[in-house]
Coordinates of C-alpha atoms and ligand atoms in Angstrom, one line a residue:
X1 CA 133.1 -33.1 -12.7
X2 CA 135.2 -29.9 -11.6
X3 CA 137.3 -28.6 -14.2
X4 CA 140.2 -28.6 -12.0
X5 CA 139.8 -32.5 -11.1
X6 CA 139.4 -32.9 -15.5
X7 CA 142.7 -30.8 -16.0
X8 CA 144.4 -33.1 -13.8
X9 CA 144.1 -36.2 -16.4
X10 CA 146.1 -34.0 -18.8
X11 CA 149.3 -33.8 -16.4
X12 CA 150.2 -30.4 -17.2
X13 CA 153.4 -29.5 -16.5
X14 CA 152.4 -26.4 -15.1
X15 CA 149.1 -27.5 -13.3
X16 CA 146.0 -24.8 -13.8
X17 CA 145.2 -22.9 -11.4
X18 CA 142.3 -20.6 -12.6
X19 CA 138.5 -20.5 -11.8
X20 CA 137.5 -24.0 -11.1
X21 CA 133.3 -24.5 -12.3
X22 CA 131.8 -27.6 -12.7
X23 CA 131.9 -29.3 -16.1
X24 CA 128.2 -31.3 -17.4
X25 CA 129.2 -31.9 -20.9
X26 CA 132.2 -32.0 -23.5
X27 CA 131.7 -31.0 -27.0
X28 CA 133.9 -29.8 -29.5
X29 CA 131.0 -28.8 -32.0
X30 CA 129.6 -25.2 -30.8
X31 CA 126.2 -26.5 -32.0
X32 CA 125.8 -29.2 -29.2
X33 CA 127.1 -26.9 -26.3
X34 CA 125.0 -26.2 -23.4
X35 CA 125.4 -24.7 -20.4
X36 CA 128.2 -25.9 -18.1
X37 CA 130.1 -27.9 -21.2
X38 CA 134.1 -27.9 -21.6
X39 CA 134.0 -26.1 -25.4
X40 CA 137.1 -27.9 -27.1
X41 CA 138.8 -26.4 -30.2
X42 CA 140.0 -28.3 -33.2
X43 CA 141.7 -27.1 -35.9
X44 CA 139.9 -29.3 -38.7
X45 CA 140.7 -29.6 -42.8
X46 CA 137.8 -26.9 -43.2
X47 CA 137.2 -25.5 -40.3
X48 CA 139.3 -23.6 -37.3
X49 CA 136.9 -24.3 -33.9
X50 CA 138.4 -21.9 -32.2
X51 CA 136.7 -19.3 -34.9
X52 CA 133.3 -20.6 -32.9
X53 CA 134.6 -20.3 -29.4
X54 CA 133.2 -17.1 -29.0
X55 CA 130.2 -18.7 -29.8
X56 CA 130.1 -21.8 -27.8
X57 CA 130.4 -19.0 -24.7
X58 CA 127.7 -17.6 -26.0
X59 CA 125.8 -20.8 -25.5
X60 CA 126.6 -20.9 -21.7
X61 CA 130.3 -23.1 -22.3
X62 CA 131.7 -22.8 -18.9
X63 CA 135.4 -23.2 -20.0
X64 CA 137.1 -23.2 -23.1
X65 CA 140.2 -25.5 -24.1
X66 CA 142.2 -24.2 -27.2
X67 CA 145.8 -24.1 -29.1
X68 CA 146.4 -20.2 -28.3
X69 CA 145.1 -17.5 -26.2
X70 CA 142.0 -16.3 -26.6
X71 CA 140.2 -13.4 -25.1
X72 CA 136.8 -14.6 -23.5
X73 CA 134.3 -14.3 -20.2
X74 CA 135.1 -18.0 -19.0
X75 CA 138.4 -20.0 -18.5
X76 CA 140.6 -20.9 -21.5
X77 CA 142.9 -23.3 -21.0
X78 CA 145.8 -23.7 -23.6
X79 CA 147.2 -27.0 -25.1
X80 CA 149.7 -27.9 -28.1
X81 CA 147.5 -30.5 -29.5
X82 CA 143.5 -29.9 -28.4
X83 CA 142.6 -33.3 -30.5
X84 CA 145.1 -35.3 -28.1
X85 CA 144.0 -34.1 -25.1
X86 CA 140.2 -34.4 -26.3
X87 CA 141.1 -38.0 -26.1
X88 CA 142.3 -37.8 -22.6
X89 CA 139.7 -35.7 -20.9
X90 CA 136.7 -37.8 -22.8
X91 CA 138.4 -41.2 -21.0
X92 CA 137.9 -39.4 -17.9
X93 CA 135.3 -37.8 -18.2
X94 CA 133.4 -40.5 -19.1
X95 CA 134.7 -42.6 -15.9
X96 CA 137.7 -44.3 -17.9
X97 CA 135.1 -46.8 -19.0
X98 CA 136.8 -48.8 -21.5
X99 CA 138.6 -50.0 -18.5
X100 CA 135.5 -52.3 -17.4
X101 CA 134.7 -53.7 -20.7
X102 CA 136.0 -56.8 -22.4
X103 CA 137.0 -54.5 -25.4
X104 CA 137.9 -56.7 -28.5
X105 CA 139.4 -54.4 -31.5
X106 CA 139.5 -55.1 -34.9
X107 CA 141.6 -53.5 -37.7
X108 CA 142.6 -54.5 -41.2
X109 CA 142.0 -54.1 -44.9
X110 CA 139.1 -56.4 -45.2
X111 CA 137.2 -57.9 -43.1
X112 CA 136.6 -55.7 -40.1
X113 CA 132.7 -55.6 -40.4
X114 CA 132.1 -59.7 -40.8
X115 CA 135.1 -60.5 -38.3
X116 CA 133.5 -58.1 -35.7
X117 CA 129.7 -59.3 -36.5
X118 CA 130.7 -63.1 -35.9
X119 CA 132.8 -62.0 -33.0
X120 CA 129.4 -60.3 -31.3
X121 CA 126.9 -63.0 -31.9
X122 CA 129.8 -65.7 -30.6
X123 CA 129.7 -63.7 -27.0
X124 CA 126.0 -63.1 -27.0
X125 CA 125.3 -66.4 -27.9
X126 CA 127.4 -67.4 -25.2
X127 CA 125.0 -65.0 -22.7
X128 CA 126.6 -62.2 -22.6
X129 CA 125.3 -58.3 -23.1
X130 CA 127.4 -56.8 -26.1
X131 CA 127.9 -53.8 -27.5
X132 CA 129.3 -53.5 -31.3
X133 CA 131.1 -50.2 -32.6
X134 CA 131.1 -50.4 -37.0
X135 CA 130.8 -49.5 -40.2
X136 CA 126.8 -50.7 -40.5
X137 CA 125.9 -49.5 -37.1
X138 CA 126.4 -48.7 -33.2
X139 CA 124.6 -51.4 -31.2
X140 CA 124.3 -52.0 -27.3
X141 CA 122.5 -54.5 -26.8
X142 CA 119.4 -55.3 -28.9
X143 CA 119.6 -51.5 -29.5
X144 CA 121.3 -49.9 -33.3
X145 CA 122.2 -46.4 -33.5
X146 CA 123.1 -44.9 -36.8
X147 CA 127.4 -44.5 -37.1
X148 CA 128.9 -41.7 -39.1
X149 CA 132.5 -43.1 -39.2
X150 CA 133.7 -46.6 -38.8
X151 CA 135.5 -45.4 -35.6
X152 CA 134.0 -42.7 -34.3
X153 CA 136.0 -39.8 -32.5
X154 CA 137.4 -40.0 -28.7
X155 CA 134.3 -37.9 -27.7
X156 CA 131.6 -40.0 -29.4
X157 CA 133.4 -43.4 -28.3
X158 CA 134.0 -43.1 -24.8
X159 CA 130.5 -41.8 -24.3
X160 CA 129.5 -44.8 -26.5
X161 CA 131.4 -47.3 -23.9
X162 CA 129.7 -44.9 -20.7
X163 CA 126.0 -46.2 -22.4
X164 CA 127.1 -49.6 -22.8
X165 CA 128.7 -49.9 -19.1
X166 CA 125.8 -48.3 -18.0
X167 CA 123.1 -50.8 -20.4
X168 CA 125.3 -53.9 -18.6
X169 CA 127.2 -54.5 -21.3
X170 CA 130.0 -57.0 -20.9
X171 CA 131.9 -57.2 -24.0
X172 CA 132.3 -54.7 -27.0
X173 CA 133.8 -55.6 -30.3
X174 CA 134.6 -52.7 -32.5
X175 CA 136.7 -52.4 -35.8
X176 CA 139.8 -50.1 -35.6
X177 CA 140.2 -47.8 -39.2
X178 CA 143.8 -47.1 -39.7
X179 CA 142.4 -43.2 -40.1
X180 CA 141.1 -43.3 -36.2
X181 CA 144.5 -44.9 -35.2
X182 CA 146.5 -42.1 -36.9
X183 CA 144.6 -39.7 -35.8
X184 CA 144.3 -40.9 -32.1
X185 CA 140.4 -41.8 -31.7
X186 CA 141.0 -44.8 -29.8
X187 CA 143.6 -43.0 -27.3
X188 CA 142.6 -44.3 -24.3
X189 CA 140.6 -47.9 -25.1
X190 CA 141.7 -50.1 -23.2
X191 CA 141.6 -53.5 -25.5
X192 CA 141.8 -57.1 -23.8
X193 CA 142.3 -58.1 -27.5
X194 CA 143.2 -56.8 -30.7
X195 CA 142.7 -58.7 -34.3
X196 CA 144.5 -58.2 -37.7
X197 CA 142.5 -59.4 -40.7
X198 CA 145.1 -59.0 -43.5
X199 CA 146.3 -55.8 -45.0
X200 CA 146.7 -54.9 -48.5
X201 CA 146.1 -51.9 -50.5
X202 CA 143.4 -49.1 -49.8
X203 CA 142.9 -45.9 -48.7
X204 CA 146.6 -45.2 -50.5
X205 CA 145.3 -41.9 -50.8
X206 CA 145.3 -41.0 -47.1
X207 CA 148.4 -43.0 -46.3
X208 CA 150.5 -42.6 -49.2
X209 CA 152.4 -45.6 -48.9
X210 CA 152.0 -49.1 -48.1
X211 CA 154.8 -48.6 -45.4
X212 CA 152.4 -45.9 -44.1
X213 CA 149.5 -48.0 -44.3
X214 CA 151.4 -51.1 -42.6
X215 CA 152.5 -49.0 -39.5
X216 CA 149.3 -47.2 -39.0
X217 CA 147.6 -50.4 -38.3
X218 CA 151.0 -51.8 -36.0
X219 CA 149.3 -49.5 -33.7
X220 CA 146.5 -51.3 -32.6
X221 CA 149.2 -53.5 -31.7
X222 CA 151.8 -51.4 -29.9
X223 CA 148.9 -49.5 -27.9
X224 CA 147.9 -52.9 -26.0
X225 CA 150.9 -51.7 -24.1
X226 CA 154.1 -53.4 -22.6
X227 CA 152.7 -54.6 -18.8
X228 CA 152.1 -58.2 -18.4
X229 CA 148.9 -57.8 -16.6
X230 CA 147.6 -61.0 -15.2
X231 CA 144.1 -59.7 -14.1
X232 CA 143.2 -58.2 -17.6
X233 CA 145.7 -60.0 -19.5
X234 CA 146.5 -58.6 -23.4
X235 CA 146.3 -60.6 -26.6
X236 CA 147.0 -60.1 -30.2
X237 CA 145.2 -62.6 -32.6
X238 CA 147.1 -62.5 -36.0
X239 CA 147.2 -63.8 -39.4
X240 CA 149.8 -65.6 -39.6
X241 CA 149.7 -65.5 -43.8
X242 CA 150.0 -62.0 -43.8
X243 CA 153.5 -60.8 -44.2
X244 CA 152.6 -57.8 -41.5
X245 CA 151.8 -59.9 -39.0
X246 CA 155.8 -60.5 -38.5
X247 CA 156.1 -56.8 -38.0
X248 CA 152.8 -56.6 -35.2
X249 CA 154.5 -59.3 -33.2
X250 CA 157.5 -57.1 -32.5
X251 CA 155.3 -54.0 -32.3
X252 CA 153.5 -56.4 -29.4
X253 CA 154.2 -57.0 -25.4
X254 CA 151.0 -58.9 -25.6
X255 CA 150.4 -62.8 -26.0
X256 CA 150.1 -63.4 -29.4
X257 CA 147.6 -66.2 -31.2
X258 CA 147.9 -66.9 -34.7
X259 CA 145.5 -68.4 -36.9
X260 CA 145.8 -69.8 -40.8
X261 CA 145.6 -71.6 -43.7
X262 CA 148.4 -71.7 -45.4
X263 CA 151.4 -71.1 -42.9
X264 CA 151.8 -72.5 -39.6
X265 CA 149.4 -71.3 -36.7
X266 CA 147.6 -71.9 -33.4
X267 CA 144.0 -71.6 -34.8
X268 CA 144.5 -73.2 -38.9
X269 CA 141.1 -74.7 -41.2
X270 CA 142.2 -77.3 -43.9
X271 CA 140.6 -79.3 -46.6
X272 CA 138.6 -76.5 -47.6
X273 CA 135.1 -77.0 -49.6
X274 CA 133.5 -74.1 -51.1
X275 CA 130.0 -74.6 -52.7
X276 CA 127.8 -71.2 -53.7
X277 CA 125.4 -72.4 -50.6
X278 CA 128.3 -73.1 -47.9
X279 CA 131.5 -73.9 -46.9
X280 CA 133.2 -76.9 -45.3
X281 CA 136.5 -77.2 -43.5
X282 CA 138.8 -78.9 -40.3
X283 CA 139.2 -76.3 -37.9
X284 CA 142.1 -77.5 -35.9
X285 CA 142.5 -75.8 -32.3
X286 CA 144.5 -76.9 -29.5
X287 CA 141.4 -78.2 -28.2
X288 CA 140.9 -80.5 -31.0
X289 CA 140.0 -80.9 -34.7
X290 CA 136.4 -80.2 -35.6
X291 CA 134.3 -80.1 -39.2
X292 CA 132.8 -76.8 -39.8
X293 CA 129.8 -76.2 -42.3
X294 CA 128.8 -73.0 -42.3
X295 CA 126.6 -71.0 -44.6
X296 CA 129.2 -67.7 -45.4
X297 CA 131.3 -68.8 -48.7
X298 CA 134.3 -68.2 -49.5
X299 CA 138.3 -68.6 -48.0
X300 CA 138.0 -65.1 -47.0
X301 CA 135.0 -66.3 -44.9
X302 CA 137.4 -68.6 -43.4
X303 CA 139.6 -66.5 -42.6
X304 CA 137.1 -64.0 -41.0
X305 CA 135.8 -67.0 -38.9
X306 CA 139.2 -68.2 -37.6
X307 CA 140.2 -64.7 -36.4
X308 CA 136.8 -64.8 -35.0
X309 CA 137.1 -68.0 -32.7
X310 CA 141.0 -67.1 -32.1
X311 CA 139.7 -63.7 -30.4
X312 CA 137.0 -65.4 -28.9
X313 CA 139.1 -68.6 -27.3
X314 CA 141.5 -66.2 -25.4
X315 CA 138.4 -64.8 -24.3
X316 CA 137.5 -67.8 -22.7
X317 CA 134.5 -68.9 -24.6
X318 CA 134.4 -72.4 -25.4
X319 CA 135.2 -74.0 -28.7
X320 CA 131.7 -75.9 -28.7
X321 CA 129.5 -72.9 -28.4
X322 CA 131.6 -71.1 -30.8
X323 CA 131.2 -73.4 -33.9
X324 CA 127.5 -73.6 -32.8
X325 CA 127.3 -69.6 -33.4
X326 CA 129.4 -69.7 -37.0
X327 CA 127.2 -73.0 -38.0
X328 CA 124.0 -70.6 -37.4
X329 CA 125.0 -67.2 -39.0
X330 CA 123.2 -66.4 -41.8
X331 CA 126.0 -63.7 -43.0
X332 CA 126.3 -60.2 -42.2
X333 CA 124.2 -57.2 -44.6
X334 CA 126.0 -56.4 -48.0
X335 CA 128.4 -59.0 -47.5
X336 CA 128.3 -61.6 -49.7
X337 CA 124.1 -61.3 -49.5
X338 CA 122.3 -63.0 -52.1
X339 CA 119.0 -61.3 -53.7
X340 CA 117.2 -64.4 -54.2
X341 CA 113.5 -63.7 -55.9
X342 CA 112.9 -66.9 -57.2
X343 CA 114.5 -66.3 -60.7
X344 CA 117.4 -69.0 -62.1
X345 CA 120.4 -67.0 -62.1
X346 CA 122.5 -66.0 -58.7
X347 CA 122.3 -62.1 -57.5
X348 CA 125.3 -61.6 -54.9
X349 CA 125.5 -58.3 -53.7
X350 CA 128.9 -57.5 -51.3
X351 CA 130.7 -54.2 -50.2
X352 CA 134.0 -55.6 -52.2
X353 CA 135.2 -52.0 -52.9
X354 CA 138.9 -52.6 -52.4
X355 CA 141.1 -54.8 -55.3
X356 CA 141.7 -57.3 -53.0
X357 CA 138.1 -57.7 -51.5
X358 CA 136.7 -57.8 -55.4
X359 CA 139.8 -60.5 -56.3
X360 CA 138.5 -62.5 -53.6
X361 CA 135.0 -62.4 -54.0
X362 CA 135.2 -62.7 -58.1
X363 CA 137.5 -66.0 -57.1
X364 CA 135.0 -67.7 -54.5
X365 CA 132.5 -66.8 -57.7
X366 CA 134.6 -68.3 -60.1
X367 CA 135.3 -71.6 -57.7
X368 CA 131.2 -72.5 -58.4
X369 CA 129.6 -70.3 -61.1
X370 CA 128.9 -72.8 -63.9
X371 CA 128.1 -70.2 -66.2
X372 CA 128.7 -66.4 -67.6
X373 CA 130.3 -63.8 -64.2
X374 CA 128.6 -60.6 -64.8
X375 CA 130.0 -57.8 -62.7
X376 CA 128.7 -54.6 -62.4
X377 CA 131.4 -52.7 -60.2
X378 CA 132.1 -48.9 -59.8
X379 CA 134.8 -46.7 -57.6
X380 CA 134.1 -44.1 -55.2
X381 CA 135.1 -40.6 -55.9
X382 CA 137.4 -38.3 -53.6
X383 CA 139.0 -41.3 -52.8
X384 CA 142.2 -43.3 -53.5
X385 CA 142.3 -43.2 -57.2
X386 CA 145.4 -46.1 -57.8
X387 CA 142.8 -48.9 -57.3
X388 CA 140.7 -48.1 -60.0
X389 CA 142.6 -48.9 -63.0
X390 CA 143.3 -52.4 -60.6
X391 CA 139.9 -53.0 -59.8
X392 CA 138.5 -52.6 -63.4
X393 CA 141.6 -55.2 -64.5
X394 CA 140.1 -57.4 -61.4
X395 CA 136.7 -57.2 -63.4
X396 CA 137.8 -58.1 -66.6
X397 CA 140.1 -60.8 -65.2
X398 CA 137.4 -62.6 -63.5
X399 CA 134.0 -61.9 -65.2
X400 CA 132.8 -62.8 -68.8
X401 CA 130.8 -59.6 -68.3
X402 CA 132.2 -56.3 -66.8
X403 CA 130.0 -53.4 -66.8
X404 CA 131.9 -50.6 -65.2
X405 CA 129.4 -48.1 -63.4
X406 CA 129.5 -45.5 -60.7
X407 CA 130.3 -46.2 -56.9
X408 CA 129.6 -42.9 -54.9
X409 CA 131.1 -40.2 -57.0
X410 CA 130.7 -37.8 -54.9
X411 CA 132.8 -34.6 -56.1
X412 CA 134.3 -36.4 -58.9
X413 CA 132.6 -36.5 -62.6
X414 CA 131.5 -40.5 -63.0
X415 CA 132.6 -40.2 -66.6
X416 CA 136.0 -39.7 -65.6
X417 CA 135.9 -42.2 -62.9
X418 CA 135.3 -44.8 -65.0
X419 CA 137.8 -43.6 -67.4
X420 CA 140.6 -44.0 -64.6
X421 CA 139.3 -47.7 -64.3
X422 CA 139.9 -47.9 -68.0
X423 CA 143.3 -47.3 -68.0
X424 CA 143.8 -50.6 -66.6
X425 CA 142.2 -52.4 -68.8
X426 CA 142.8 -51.3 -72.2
X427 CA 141.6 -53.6 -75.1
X428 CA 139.6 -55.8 -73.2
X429 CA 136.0 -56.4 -73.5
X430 CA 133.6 -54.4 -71.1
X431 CA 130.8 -52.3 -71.1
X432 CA 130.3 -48.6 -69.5
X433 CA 127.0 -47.6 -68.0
X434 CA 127.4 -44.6 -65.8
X435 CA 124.0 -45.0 -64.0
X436 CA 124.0 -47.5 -61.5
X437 CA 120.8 -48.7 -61.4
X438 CA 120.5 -49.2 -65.4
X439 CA 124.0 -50.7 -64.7
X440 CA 122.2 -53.1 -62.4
X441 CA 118.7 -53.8 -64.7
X442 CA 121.1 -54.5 -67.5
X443 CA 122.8 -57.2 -66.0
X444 CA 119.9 -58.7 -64.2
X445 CA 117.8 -58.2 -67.9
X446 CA 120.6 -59.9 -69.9
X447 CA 121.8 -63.0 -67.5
X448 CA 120.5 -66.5 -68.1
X449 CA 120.0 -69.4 -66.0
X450 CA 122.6 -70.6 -64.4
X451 CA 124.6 -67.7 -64.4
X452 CA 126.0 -65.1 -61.6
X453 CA 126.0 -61.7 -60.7
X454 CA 128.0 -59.7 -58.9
X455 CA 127.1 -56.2 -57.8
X456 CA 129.7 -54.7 -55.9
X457 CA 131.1 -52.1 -54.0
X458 CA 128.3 -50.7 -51.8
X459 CA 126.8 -53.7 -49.8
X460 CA 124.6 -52.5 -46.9
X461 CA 124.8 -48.8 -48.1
X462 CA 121.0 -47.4 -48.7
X463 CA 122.1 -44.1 -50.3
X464 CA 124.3 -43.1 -53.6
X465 CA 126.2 -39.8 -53.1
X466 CA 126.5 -37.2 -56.0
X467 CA 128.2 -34.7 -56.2
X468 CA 126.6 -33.2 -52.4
X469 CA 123.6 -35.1 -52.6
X470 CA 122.8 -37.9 -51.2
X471 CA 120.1 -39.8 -53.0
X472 CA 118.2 -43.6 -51.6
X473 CA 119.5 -46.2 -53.2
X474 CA 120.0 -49.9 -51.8
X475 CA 121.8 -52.5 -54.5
X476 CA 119.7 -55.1 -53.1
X477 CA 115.8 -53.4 -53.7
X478 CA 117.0 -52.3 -57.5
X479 CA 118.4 -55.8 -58.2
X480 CA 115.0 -57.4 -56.3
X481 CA 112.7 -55.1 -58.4
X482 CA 114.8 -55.6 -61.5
X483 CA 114.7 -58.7 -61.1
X484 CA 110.2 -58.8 -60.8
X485 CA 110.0 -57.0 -64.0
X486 CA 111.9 -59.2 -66.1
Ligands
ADP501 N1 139.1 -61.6 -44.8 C1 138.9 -61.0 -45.9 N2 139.8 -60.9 -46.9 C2 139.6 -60.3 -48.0 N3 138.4 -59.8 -48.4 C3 137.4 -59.9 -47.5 C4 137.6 -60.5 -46.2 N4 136.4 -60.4 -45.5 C5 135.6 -59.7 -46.3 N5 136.1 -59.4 -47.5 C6 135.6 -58.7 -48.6 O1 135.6 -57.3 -48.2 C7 134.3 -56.7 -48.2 C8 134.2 -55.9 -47.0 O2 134.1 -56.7 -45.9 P1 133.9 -56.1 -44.4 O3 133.7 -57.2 -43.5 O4 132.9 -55.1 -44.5 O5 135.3 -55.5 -44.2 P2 135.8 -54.0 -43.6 O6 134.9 -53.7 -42.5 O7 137.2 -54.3 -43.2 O8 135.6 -53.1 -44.8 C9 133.4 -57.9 -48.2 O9 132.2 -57.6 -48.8 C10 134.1 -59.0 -48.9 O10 134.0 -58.8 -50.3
MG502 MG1 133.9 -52.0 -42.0

């Protein structure tokens, strides 16, 4: 594409008039430039691109975009916000291709992953191609790339939606972070239909406020924009239990589906039966009441599979081959995943690494444990520090056994980690091992039949990060071996 034909996607109000060279790539990391690629400068937390402009030249950049002037062989083309306009120019770059998927979005506290998994397999199930943007992985297709963010940056996505346009995929579910909406990733995606799990409190540390926190994810909402189109009509499917959901309507031109439990809704399950194996409930749709059994546990699963069918029965699919999909899932990886080796007490492993997401998952425990909880439950470091004084009073609240232990500490010393958690808990019973996997042997090595544990906060993660390093470690193979050499 010629640069002057890109340029024109930013609407300039003076329009460039400068050399005009043909533009192969986009890249705002000097590394990946090649010859012919539009170098892009962004100011980050650590680093200042526009330090490695000279540099991106170097490497044959054919044209420069940046905040200020700079002195260089090839245009430069100045903007007041480069990461805005990143946004605009990879859309068109990349052949605005969000514009010929079925783009479902997904944001919320908790949630995101399952919702978005159960939402894929309903639409290939149904036989379509899919594409899945997430927290475990990118897929397209049968295909799984490795993700570094839940939403990836403008630059990374749109490409991602070029491969899966060009791989024949139809429809592409992704979960929305409240970071990439701040920020602007998903300028430019064109969503047929956006979802709202529930919202309560994490990543206070970014936001600041719940207030913050709320609005950030209104924008999923607001950005489905105010047209009435008829040929790619809009929806927003909302929990109508969540208080916010009264604030996304009005952020929202779109039609808007509810679905609940307790309050009234479009898409609502009742007479709920949760067993450690299953769970059983009415789904009642306008199209009818039907029995569900399905294998994920839990209200929260419930909740995750009525946002799933309201996204998916605006989509057209019908209700039959839905509930055939959510009767077959087995469950997505690290949620809610049992380690099962043979042995007579329960091993659930589940990325619960929020106070809520613990709450609920210690409460489906506690609705079929017969026996002693054990949890064995950490908290990241370099992150929001107000939930860890909650999340170790969540523990103590709900298991006979709390053994606080280290998340990903990351930059922070575990120790002191764990004393934050303490804070919130003082004078109750629990016991501190600061290494994760003899946290994990010593609950496995002192449970007895019939009794559960939880390991949480890391679910599909294969790695533990301290300090810098980044060392293997899956919850699931240490509880498995702990487990054989009992
Ligand atoms: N609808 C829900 N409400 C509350 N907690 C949930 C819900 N769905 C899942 N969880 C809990 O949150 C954890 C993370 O779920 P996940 O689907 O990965 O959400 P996200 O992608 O939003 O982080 C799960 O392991 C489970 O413990
Ligand atoms: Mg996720």
């Amino acid at each position: 594409m010629k640069l002057h034909t890109l340029l024109k996607f930013l609407h300039p109000l003076v329009p460039y008039k400068g050399d005009n060279p043909e533009i192969t790539a986009i890249h705002n990391d000097n590394r990946l430039v090649e010859p012919g690629s539009l170098f892009i400068c962004i100011k980050g937390h650590t680093v200042d691109g526009h330090d490695f402009a000279q540099s991106a030249v170097e490497k044959g950049a054919a044209a420069i975009l940046a905040e200020r002037k700079l002195q260089l062989d090839v245009p430069v083309i100045v903007v007041n916000d480069t990461y805005r306009a990143m946004a605009v120019l990879a859309d068109a770059f990349y052949g605005q291709p969000s514009r010929k998927l079925h783009l479902v979005g997904i944001t919320g506290t908790n949630g995101k992953t399952t919702t978005s998994h159960l939402i894929e397999k309903i639409f290939s199930d149904a036989g379509q191609k899919t594409g899945l943007i997430g927290t475990i992985y990118t897929k397209i297709g049968n295909q799984t790339f490795e993700t570094k963010n839940t939403t990836p940056e403008s630059l990374r996505l749109q490409k991602t939606f070029k491969q899966m346009i060009d791989s024949g995929v139809e429809t592409a579910v992704m979960e929305v972070s409240s970071h990439a909406l701040v920020y602007g990733r998903v300028h430019g995606c064109d969503y047929n239909v956006a979802v709202f799990t529930n919202l309560t409190q994490d990543h206070l540390d970014y936001h600041k406020t719940m207030d913050e926190y709320r609005r950030a994810k209104s924008l999923l909402f607001s950005q489905l924009g105010n047209t009435f189109s008829h040929d790619k009509p809009k929806f927003a499917v909302l929990n109508a239990d969540d208080p916010a959901s009264r604030e996304y309507i009005q952020s929202t031109a779109a039609h808007v589906v509810t679905y609940g439990i307790d309050q009234p809704a479009d898409i609502k399950a009742a007479n709920l039966k949760i067993a450690a194996n299953g769970t059983v409930f009415d789904l009642i749709t306008p199209h009818g009441v039907e029995k569900i059994s399905m294998k994920l546990i839990g209200k929260f699963s419930v909740y995750n599979v009525l946002a799933s069918i309201g996204a998916c029965l605006v989509s057209g699919i019908s209700l039959k081959q839905m509930i055939k999909s959510i009767e077959e899932v087995e469950g997505v990886p690290g949620r809610f995943e049992l380690v099962n080796e043979g042995q007579d007490f329960a091993v659930i492993v589940d990325y619960a690494h929020t106070p809520d997401s613990l709450e609920n998952v210690l409460k489906t425990i506690k609705q079929f444990a017969e026996r002693n909880i054990y949890v064995v439950v950490g908290c990241g470091g370099d992150r929001d520090r107000t939930k860890r004084p909650l999340m170790a009073k969540i523990a103590c609240q709900y298991a006979t056994h709390p053994i606080f232990t280290s998340d990903n500490p990351r930059n922070e010393d575990p120790l002191q980690i764990i004393r934050d958690m303490e804070e919130g808990v003082k004078g109750k019973q629990y016991k501190p091992i600061v290494d994760r996997k003899e946290a994990i042997y010593y609950a496995i090595n002192n449970a007895q039949k019939g009794d559960v544990i939880l390991i949480a906060g890391k679910g599909h993660e294969t790695y533990q990060q301290i300090g810098s390093e980044v060392f293997d470690f899956d919850d699931r193979v240490v509880a498995k071996e702990a487990i054989e050499r009992r």
